[in-house]
PDB file of C-alpha atoms in Angstrom:
ATOM      1  CA  MET V 310     -45.841-201.175  94.493  1.00 40.00           C
ATOM      2  CA  VAL V 311     -44.639-204.031  92.908  1.00 42.00           C
ATOM      3  CA  GLN V 312     -42.137-203.276  89.931  1.00 44.00           C
ATOM      4  CA  GLY V 313     -44.157-202.856  86.939  1.00 45.00           C
ATOM      5  CA  ASP V 314     -46.689-202.333  88.616  1.00 70.00           C
ATOM      6  CA  LEU V 315     -46.942-198.740  87.053  1.00 86.00           C
ATOM      7  CA  ARG V 316     -50.486-198.644  85.417  1.00 87.00           C
ATOM      8  CA  LEU V 317     -53.343-197.261  87.709  1.00 87.00           C
ATOM      9  CA  TYR V 318     -55.974-196.477  84.038  1.00 89.00           C
ATOM     10  CA  ASP V 319     -55.981-197.424  80.866  1.00 90.00           C
ATOM     11  CA  PRO V 320     -57.026-194.715  78.172  1.00 88.00           C
ATOM     12  CA  GLY V 321     -60.182-195.013  77.641  1.00 85.00           C
ATOM     13  CA  GLN V 322     -61.245-197.199  81.456  1.00 90.00           C
ATOM     14  CA  SER V 323     -64.068-195.814  83.898  1.00 93.00           C
ATOM     15  CA  LEU V 324     -62.250-194.345  86.157  1.00 92.00           C
ATOM     16  CA  ASP V 325     -64.446-193.677  89.515  1.00 92.00           C
ATOM     17  CA  VAL V 326     -64.406-190.537  90.915  1.00 95.00           C
ATOM     18  CA  ASP V 327     -67.146-187.884  93.676  1.00 96.00           C
ATOM     19  CA  VAL V 328     -68.987-185.842  91.191  1.00 97.00           C
ATOM     20  CA  ILE V 329     -68.665-182.379  92.744  1.00 96.00           C
ATOM     21  CA  ALA V 330     -70.424-179.367  91.712  1.00 95.00           C
ATOM     22  CA  ASP V 331     -68.669-176.407  90.385  1.00 95.00           C
ATOM     23  CA  PRO V 332     -68.104-172.601  91.710  1.00 95.00           C
ATOM     24  CA  ASP V 333     -71.642-171.879  90.581  1.00 93.00           C
ATOM     25  CA  GLY V 334     -73.706-174.276  91.672  1.00 93.00           C
ATOM     26  CA  ASN V 335     -73.361-176.957  88.428  1.00 93.00           C
ATOM     27  CA  VAL V 336     -73.588-180.712  88.486  1.00 94.00           C
ATOM     28  CA  ALA V 337     -71.931-182.195  85.543  1.00 94.00           C
ATOM     29  CA  GLY V 338     -73.973-185.133  83.581  1.00 93.00           C
ATOM     30  CA  ARG V 339     -73.725-187.469  81.397  1.00 95.00           C
ATOM     31  CA  SER V 340     -71.091-186.819  78.772  1.00 95.00           C
ATOM     32  CA  ASP V 341     -70.178-183.990  80.262  1.00 96.00           C
ATOM     33  CA  PRO V 342     -66.594-182.837  79.632  1.00 96.00           C
ATOM     34  CA  VAL V 343     -65.338-182.812  84.234  1.00 96.00           C
ATOM     35  CA  GLU V 344     -62.202-181.325  84.770  1.00 96.00           C
ATOM     36  CA  ILE V 345     -60.483-182.519  87.795  1.00 96.00           C
ATOM     37  CA  ALA V 346     -61.252-180.404  91.216  1.00 96.00           C
ATOM     38  CA  GLY V 347     -59.640-182.211  94.184  1.00 95.00           C
ATOM     39  CA  GLU V 348     -59.843-185.916  96.489  1.00 93.00           C
ATOM     40  CA  ALA V 349     -61.422-186.747  99.521  1.00 92.00           C
ATOM     41  CA  ASN V 350     -62.119-189.819 100.999  1.00 87.00           C
ATOM     42  CA  GLY V 351     -59.801-191.803  98.757  1.00 85.00           C
ATOM     43  CA  ARG V 352     -61.546-190.911  96.077  1.00 91.00           C
ATOM     44  CA  THR V 353     -60.556-187.780  93.288  1.00 95.00           C
ATOM     45  CA  GLN V 354     -63.427-185.570  92.276  1.00 97.00           C
ATOM     46  CA  VAL V 355     -64.597-184.113  88.786  1.00 97.00           C
ATOM     47  CA  GLN V 356     -66.467-181.193  88.571  1.00 97.00           C
ATOM     48  CA  LEU V 357     -68.200-179.357  85.225  1.00 96.00           C
ATOM     49  CA  SER V 358     -64.982-178.109  82.863  1.00 95.00           C
ATOM     50  CA  THR V 359     -64.806-174.544  83.762  1.00 89.00           C
ATOM     51  CA  SER V 360     -61.855-173.835  81.453  1.00 88.00           C
ATOM     52  CA  ASP V 361     -60.737-174.346  77.973  1.00 84.00           C
ATOM     53  CA  GLY V 362     -58.442-177.237  77.950  1.00 86.00           C
ATOM     54  CA  ASP V 363     -58.913-178.608  81.628  1.00 90.00           C
ATOM     55  CA  ALA V 364     -61.054-181.164  80.838  1.00 92.00           C
ATOM     56  CA  ILE V 365     -60.403-184.283  81.750  1.00 92.00           C
ATOM     57  CA  GLY V 366     -62.592-186.023  79.916  1.00 91.00           C
ATOM     58  CA  THR V 367     -66.432-187.686  80.135  1.00 93.00           C
ATOM     59  CA  LEU V 368     -68.385-187.905  82.114  1.00 96.00           C
ATOM     60  CA  GLU V 369     -69.434-191.520  81.433  1.00 96.00           C
ATOM     61  CA  ARG V 370     -72.256-192.436  84.301  1.00 95.00           C
ATOM     62  CA  ALA V 371     -73.486-189.266  86.749  1.00 92.00           C
ATOM     63  CA  PRO V 372     -75.351-189.113  90.248  1.00 89.00           C
ATOM     64  CA  ASP V 373     -78.872-188.704  90.516  1.00 83.00           C
ATOM     65  CA  VAL V 374     -79.374-185.343  91.426  1.00 76.00           C
ATOM     66  CA  ASP V 375     -83.058-184.702  91.498  1.00 71.00           C
ATOM     67  CA  ASP V 376     -82.579-181.472  90.391  1.00 69.00           C
ATOM     68  CA  ALA V 377     -81.114-180.479  94.071  1.00 76.00           C
ATOM     69  CA  ASP V 378     -79.082-176.961  94.524  1.00 87.00           C
ATOM     70  CA  TYR V 379     -75.821-177.057  95.505  1.00 92.00           C
ATOM     71  CA  ALA V 380     -73.007-174.888  96.537  1.00 94.00           C
ATOM     72  CA  ALA V 381     -70.064-174.851  95.072  1.00 94.00           C
ATOM     73  CA  GLY V 382     -68.098-178.205  96.082  1.00 94.00           C
ATOM     74  CA  ASP V 383     -70.377-180.142  97.141  1.00 95.00           C
ATOM     75  CA  VAL V 384     -70.573-183.719  96.678  1.00 94.00           C
ATOM     76  CA  ALA V 385     -73.581-185.239  94.231  1.00 94.00           C
ATOM     77  CA  GLY V 386     -72.815-188.623  94.599  1.00 94.00           C
ATOM     78  CA  THR V 387     -70.115-190.941  93.018  1.00 95.00           C
ATOM     79  CA  GLY V 388     -69.937-191.417  88.986  1.00 95.00           C
ATOM     80  CA  SER V 389     -67.964-192.334  86.385  1.00 96.00           C
ATOM     81  CA  ALA V 390     -65.076-190.179  83.608  1.00 95.00           C
ATOM     82  CA  LEU V 391     -63.773-191.844  80.272  1.00 94.00           C
ATOM     83  CA  ALA V 392     -60.393-190.786  80.946  1.00 86.00           C
ATOM     84  CA  GLN V 393     -58.406-189.228  78.066  1.00 85.00           C
ATOM     85  CA  GLY V 394     -54.756-191.146  78.531  1.00 91.00           C
ATOM     86  CA  PRO V 395     -53.228-193.508  80.615  1.00 94.00           C
ATOM     87  CA  VAL V 396     -53.318-192.538  84.219  1.00 93.00           C
ATOM     88  CA  ASP V 397     -49.344-194.203  85.672  1.00 93.00           C
ATOM     89  CA  TRP V 398     -47.617-193.588  89.144  1.00 93.00           C
ATOM     90  CA  TYR V 399     -44.556-191.745  89.659  1.00 94.00           C
ATOM     91  CA  GLU V 400     -42.473-190.533  92.211  1.00 93.00           C
ATOM     92  CA  ASP V 401     -42.883-187.410  94.214  1.00 93.00           C
ATOM     93  CA  ALA V 402     -40.365-185.116  93.383  1.00 95.00           C
ATOM     94  CA  SER V 403     -42.226-182.871  94.915  1.00 92.00           C
ATOM     95  CA  GLY V 404     -42.421-183.752  97.982  1.00 89.00           C
ATOM     96  CA  GLY V 405     -45.997-183.549  98.035  1.00 89.00           C
ATOM     97  CA  ALA V 406     -46.906-180.543  96.923  1.00 92.00           C
ATOM     98  CA  VAL V 407     -48.843-181.131  94.254  1.00 95.00           C
ATOM     99  CA  ALA V 408     -52.342-182.186  93.967  1.00 94.00           C
ATOM    100  CA  PRO V 409     -54.671-183.489  92.309  1.00 95.00           C
ATOM    101  CA  GLY V 410     -55.368-181.252  89.286  1.00 95.00           C
ATOM    102  CA  ASP V 411     -51.777-179.665  88.996  1.00 96.00           C
ATOM    103  CA  LEU V 412     -50.148-180.343  86.141  1.00 97.00           C
ATOM    104  CA  VAL V 413     -46.862-181.842  86.244  1.00 97.00           C
ATOM    105  CA  VAL V 414     -43.547-182.473  84.466  1.00 97.00           C
ATOM    106  CA  LEU V 415     -41.504-185.440  84.293  1.00 96.00           C
ATOM    107  CA  THR V 416     -37.622-185.235  85.488  1.00 95.00           C
ATOM    108  CA  ASP V 417     -35.193-187.745  86.695  1.00 94.00           C
ATOM    109  CA  THR V 418     -36.176-187.953  90.078  1.00 94.00           C
ATOM    110  CA  GLY V 419     -40.312-188.080  89.180  1.00 95.00           C
ATOM    111  CA  VAL V 420     -42.833-185.216  89.145  1.00 96.00           C
ATOM    112  CA  ARG V 421     -43.149-182.026  89.870  1.00 97.00           C
ATOM    113  CA  ALA V 422     -45.521-178.711  89.336  1.00 97.00           C
ATOM    114  CA  TYR V 423     -45.150-177.105  85.862  1.00 97.00           C
ATOM    115  CA  ASP V 424     -43.597-173.535  86.564  1.00 97.00           C
ATOM    116  CA  SER V 425     -43.940-171.540  83.791  1.00 96.00           C
ATOM    117  CA  ALA V 426     -42.129-168.186  85.616  1.00 96.00           C
ATOM    118  CA  GLY V 427     -39.341-171.228  86.217  1.00 95.00           C
ATOM    119  CA  GLY V 428     -38.578-171.780  82.732  1.00 96.00           C
ATOM    120  CA  ASP V 429     -40.969-174.186  81.602  1.00 97.00           C
ATOM    121  CA  THR V 430     -42.608-174.705  78.425  1.00 97.00           C
ATOM    122  CA  PRO V 431     -46.138-176.386  77.637  1.00 95.00           C
ATOM    123  CA  GLU V 432     -44.553-178.782  75.608  1.00 96.00           C
ATOM    124  CA  MET V 433     -42.812-180.296  79.184  1.00 96.00           C
ATOM    125  CA  ILE V 434     -46.495-181.256  80.681  1.00 96.00           C
ATOM    126  CA  LEU V 435     -46.068-184.567  81.001  1.00 97.00           C
ATOM    127  CA  GLY V 436     -50.140-184.447  82.391  1.00 96.00           C
ATOM    128  CA  ARG V 437     -52.344-183.463  85.516  1.00 96.00           C
ATOM    129  CA  VAL V 438     -51.917-185.203  88.841  1.00 96.00           C
ATOM    130  CA  PHE V 439     -54.886-187.750  89.194  1.00 95.00           C
ATOM    131  CA  ALA V 440     -54.207-188.910  92.895  1.00 92.00           C
ATOM    132  CA  THR V 441     -51.714-188.204  95.386  1.00 89.00           C
ATOM    133  CA  GLY V 442     -50.470-191.966  97.089  1.00 77.00           C
ATOM    134  CA  THR V 443     -51.098-191.263 100.086  1.00 66.00           C
ATOM    135  CA  ARG V 444     -54.620-192.865  99.309  1.00 62.00           C
ATOM    136  CA  ALA V 445     -53.998-195.926  97.977  1.00 55.00           C
ATOM    137  CA  SER V 446     -51.667-197.803  99.485  1.00 63.00           C
ATOM    138  CA  ALA V 447     -47.920-198.038 101.810  1.00 62.00           C
ATOM    139  CA  GLU V 448     -46.252-199.100  98.254  1.00 69.00           C
ATOM    140  CA  THR V 449     -47.442-195.359  96.500  1.00 72.00           C
ATOM    141  CA  ALA V 450     -47.091-193.347  99.521  1.00 75.00           C
ATOM    142  CA  ASN V 451     -44.358-191.344  97.815  1.00 85.00           C
ATOM    143  CA  LYS V 452     -45.994-191.871  94.294  1.00 91.00           C
ATOM    144  CA  VAL V 453     -49.129-189.116  92.337  1.00 93.00           C
ATOM    145  CA  ALA V 454     -50.554-190.926  89.603  1.00 93.00           C
ATOM    146  CA  VAL V 455     -50.845-188.906  86.652  1.00 95.00           C
ATOM    147  CA  LEU V 456     -53.141-188.955  83.790  1.00 95.00           C
ATOM    148  CA  ARG V 457     -50.948-188.323  81.155  1.00 94.00           C
ATOM    149  CA  HIS V 458     -51.495-186.634  77.623  1.00 85.00           C
ATOM    150  CA  LYS V 459     -48.899-187.885  76.123  1.00 67.00           C
TER     151      LYS V 459
END
């Protein structure tokens, strides 16, 4: 990664995502709040937000679902979400242990998973992992993209 090339998305910029069915088989529609559900085939997956405080933004463009029936985790199609904050690359201090959707804190060596049992407090949370670096390029292989809360 070129030095200084830290920003993946600016706040309010459209994030390309795959929209998947939530645990009840529901698919988010345009303007629904969405949360990060994982990643596959080089894309972040989002679903209709299932818990208060887990939404990362609003679905801007939804796939055409044609009233289809979906099971939990089925990919309904591609879409875009509006980020509520910036998405920046950080060194992965966890050694690959964090996944999209995980809350992370910033350390002197990068980001690692938030650990309330280990003494982390909510104000230490930097944001949620948006993507792992292995899918982007060799330059980001040891990094994770974090949708920052602050």
